[in-house]
C-alpha positions as CSV (number, residue, x, y, z in Angstrom):
1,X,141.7,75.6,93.9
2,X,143.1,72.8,95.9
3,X,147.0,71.4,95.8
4,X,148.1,67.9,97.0
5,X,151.6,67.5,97.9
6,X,152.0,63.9,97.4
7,X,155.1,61.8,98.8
8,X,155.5,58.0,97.5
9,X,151.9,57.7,97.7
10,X,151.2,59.5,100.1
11,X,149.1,63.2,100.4
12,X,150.9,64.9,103.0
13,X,150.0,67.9,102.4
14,X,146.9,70.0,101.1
15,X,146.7,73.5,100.1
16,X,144.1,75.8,99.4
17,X,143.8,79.3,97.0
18,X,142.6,82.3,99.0
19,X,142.3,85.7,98.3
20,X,144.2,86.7,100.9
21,X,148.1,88.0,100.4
22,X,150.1,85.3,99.0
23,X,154.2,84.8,98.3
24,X,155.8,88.3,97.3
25,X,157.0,87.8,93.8
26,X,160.4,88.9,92.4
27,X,160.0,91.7,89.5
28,X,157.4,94.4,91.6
29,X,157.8,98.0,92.0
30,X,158.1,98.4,96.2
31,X,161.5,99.6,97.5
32,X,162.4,96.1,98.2
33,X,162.1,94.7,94.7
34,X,159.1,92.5,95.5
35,X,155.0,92.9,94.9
36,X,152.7,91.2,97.4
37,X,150.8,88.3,95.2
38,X,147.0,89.2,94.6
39,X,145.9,86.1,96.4
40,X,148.0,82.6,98.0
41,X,148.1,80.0,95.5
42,X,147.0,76.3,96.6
43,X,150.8,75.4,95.3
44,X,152.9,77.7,97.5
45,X,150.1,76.6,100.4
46,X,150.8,73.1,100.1
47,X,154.5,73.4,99.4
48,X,154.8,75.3,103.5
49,X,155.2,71.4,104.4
50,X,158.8,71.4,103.1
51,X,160.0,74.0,105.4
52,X,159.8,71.6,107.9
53,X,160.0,68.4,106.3
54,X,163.0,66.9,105.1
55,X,161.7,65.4,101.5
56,X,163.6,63.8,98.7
57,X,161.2,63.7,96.0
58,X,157.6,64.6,95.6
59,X,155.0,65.4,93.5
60,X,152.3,68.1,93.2
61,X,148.3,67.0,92.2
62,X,146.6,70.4,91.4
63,X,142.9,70.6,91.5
64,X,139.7,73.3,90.6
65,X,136.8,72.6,91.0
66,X,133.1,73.6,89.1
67,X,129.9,73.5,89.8
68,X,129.8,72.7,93.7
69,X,132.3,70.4,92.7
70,X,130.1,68.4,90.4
71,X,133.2,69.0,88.0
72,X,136.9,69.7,87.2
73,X,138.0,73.0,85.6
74,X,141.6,74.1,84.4
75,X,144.0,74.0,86.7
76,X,147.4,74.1,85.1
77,X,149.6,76.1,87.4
78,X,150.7,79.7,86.8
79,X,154.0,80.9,85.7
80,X,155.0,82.4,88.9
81,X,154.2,79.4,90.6
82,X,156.2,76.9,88.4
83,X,159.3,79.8,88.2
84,X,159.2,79.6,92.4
85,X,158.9,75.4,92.3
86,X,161.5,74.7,89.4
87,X,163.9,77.9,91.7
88,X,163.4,76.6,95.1
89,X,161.7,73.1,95.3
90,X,164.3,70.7,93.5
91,X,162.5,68.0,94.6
92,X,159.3,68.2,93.1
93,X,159.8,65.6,90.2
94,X,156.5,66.0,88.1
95,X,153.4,68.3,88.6
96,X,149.5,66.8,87.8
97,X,147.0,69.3,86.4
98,X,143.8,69.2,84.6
99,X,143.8,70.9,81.4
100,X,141.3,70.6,78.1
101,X,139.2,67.8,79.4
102,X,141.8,65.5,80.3
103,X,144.4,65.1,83.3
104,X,148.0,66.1,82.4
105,X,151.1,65.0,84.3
106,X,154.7,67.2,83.6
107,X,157.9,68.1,85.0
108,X,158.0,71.5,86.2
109,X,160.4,72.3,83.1
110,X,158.1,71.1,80.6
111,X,154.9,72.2,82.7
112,X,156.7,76.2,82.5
113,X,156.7,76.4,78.7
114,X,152.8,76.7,78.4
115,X,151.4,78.3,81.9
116,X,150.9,82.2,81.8
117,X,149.6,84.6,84.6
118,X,146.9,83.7,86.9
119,X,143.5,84.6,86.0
120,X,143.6,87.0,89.1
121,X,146.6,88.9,87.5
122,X,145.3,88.9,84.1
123,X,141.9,90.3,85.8
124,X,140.1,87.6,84.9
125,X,137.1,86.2,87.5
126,X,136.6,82.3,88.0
127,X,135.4,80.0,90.7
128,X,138.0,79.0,92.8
């Protein structure tokens, strides 16, 4: 999975899922209140650009790719994601994902209501 932080119209910014540890998320059972993610999402990736990077709005273009990229898959982000961008990242006006066969554009409000766990934390396998 692939995530385009996108200023004006712009990409400044790509990042990538891996399996490796991503963001610790609020809610685990380690002494300091916080679980290690099961992998980095491409969001939280791309998003590292505003730590340095002074940006009044932006926008977020999320991407999975099928079949050695012949085509899209779902790629509507997860619910910890969207809790972390609507907490922290004010500025992102409007998230781009592809969901059902068609691309889908929302504000991170609307975009909450109807994402659920990654398929990594619901145990799920996909292509990433």
């Amino acid at each position: 999975m692939f995530c385009a932080l996108v200023v004006g119209n712009a990409v400044v910014n790509i990042g990538s899922s891996s399996p490796s540890p991503g963001a610790r998320l609020s809610g685990g059972l380690s002494h300091s209140g916080r679980v290690q993610s099961i992998s980095r999402h491409a969001e939280m990736d791309a998003l590292k650009y505003l730590r340095n990077h002074d940006v009044r709005k932006a926008r977020l273009v999320v991407v999975r790719m099928l079949e050695g990229g012949q085509k899209f898959g779902e790629s509507r982000p997860c619910i910890h994601c969207i809790q972390r961008i609507k907490r922290h990242h004010a500025n992102i006006s409007c998230v781009t994902f592809f969901e059902h066969g068609e691309w889908i554009t929302e504000t991170p409000s609307v975009c909450l209501l109807s994402s659920r766990l990654s398929s990594a934390e619901r145990g799920e396998r996909g292509e990433r």
